[in-house]
Each structure stands twice: as C-alpha cells, then as structure tokens.
Coordinates of C-alpha atoms in Angstrom, one line a residue:
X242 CA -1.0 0.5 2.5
X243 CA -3.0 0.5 -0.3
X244 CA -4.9 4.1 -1.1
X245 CA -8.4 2.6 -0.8
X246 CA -7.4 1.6 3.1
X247 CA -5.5 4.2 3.2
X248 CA -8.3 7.1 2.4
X249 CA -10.2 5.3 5.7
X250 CA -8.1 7.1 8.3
X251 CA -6.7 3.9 10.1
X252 CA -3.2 5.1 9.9
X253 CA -3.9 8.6 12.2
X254 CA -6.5 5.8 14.6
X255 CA -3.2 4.0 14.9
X256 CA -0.7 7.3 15.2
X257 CA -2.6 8.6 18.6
X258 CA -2.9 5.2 19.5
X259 CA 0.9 4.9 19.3
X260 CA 1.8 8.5 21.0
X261 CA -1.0 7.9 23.4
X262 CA 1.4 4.5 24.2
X263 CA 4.8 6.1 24.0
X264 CA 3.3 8.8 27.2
X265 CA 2.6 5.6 29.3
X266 CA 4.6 4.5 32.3
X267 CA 6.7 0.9 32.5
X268 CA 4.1 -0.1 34.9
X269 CA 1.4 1.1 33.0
X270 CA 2.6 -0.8 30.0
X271 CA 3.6 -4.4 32.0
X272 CA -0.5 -4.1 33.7
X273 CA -2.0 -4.2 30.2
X274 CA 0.2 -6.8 29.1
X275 CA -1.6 -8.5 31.5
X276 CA -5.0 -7.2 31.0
X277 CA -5.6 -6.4 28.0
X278 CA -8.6 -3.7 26.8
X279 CA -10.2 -4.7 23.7
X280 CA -11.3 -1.8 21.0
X281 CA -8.3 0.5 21.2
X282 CA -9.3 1.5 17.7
X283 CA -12.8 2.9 17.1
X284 CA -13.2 2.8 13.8
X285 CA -16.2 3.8 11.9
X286 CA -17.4 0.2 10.0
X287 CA -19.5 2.0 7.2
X288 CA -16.0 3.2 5.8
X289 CA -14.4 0.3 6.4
X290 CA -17.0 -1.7 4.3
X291 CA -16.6 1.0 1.4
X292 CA -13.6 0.1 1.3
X293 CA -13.1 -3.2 1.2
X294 CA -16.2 -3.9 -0.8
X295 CA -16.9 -0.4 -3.0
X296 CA -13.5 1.1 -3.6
X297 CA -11.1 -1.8 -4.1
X298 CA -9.0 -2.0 -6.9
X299 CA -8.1 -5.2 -8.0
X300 CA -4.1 -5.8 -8.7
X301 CA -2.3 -6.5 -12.0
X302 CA -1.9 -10.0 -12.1
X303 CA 0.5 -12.0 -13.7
X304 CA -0.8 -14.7 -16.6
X305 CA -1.3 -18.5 -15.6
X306 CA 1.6 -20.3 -15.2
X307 CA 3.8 -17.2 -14.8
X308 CA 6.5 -17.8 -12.0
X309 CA 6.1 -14.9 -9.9
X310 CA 9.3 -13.3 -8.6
X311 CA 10.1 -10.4 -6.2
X312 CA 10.3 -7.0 -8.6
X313 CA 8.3 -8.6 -11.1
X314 CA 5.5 -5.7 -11.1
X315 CA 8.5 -3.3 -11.9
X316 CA 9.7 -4.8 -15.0
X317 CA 9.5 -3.0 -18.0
X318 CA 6.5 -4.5 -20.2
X319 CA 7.5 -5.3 -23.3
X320 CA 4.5 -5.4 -25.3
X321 CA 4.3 -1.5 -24.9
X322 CA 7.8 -1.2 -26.4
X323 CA 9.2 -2.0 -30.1
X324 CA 12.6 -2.1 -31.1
X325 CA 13.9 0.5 -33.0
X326 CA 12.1 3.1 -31.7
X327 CA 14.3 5.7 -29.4
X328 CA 13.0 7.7 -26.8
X329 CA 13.7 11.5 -26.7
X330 CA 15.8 10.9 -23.2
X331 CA 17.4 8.0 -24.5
X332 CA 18.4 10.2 -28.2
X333 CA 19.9 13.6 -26.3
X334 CA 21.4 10.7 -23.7
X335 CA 23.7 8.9 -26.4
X336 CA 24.2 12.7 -28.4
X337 CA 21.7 11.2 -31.2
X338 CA 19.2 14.7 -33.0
X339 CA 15.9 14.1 -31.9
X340 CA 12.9 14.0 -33.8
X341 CA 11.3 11.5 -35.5
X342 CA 13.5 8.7 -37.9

C-alpha cells in the first residue's frame, strides 16, 4: 500500500478482522456466506478523506508516448548519470584509486 493509505490504519482494521475470522467455526463461516453483515470495517471517514484528498502523492509518470513496461520505475535514469564519471563503489570495485580524475 501506498504510505498515505497506509498511515490511515486500515491494515490493523483488516488484521483483527482476519484473526477475529480465523477463531470462527466451519458453520459460522458457511451461515455468513449466506448472510452477509455489512460494515465489518469501521473506519473513521475524516482520515480516510485526508488521505485520499490532503496527503496523496502523485506518482512519477512516464513522458507521452512512452511504452510502459513492468520494472520501468526501477531503471536507472540516465539523465542523472554522465559517462566518464566513476563512482567510489564502482572505483575500489574494479581496484581503480579513488578520488577525483
């Protein structure tokens, strides 16, 4: 989940609701497959609104026309990068002094 849904507590609402279902009898479980009670969760609205509407952060997106793939938010960006220049890892790595050249 993202952290802005994540700072509104659903995940605990939805952990008791879970070990609260895992102490339930096969009976118990088959009768409210049947009939089903609406509002399991209670949820407090207020923070739910903050978060969809005050805390969001919006996602990186990719420019128009881009083909998005799976693992494309991972790649490397290359306008951050120049050739030529080594990192310190990447220099005591391939046994190269460091420092700047």
């Amino acid at each position: 989940l993202p952290e802005f849904i994540a700072r509104t507590g659903i995940m605990e609402m939805r952990q008791t609701v879970a070990d609260k279902d895992a102490e339930k009898t096969l009976k118990t479980k088959m009768r409210e497959k049947i009939r089903p009670k609406i509002g399991k969760v209670d949820i407090d609205y207020r923070k739910l609104h903050d978060a969809f509407f005050k805390y969001q952060t919006k996602p990186k997106l990719t420019g128009h026309g881009d083909l998005y793939y799976e693992g494309k938010e991972f790649e490397v960006k290359l306008k951050e990068k120049k050739p030529g220049n080594i990192s310190d890892e990447l220099r005591t790595a391939l046994g190269l002094p460091t420092g700047p050249t």
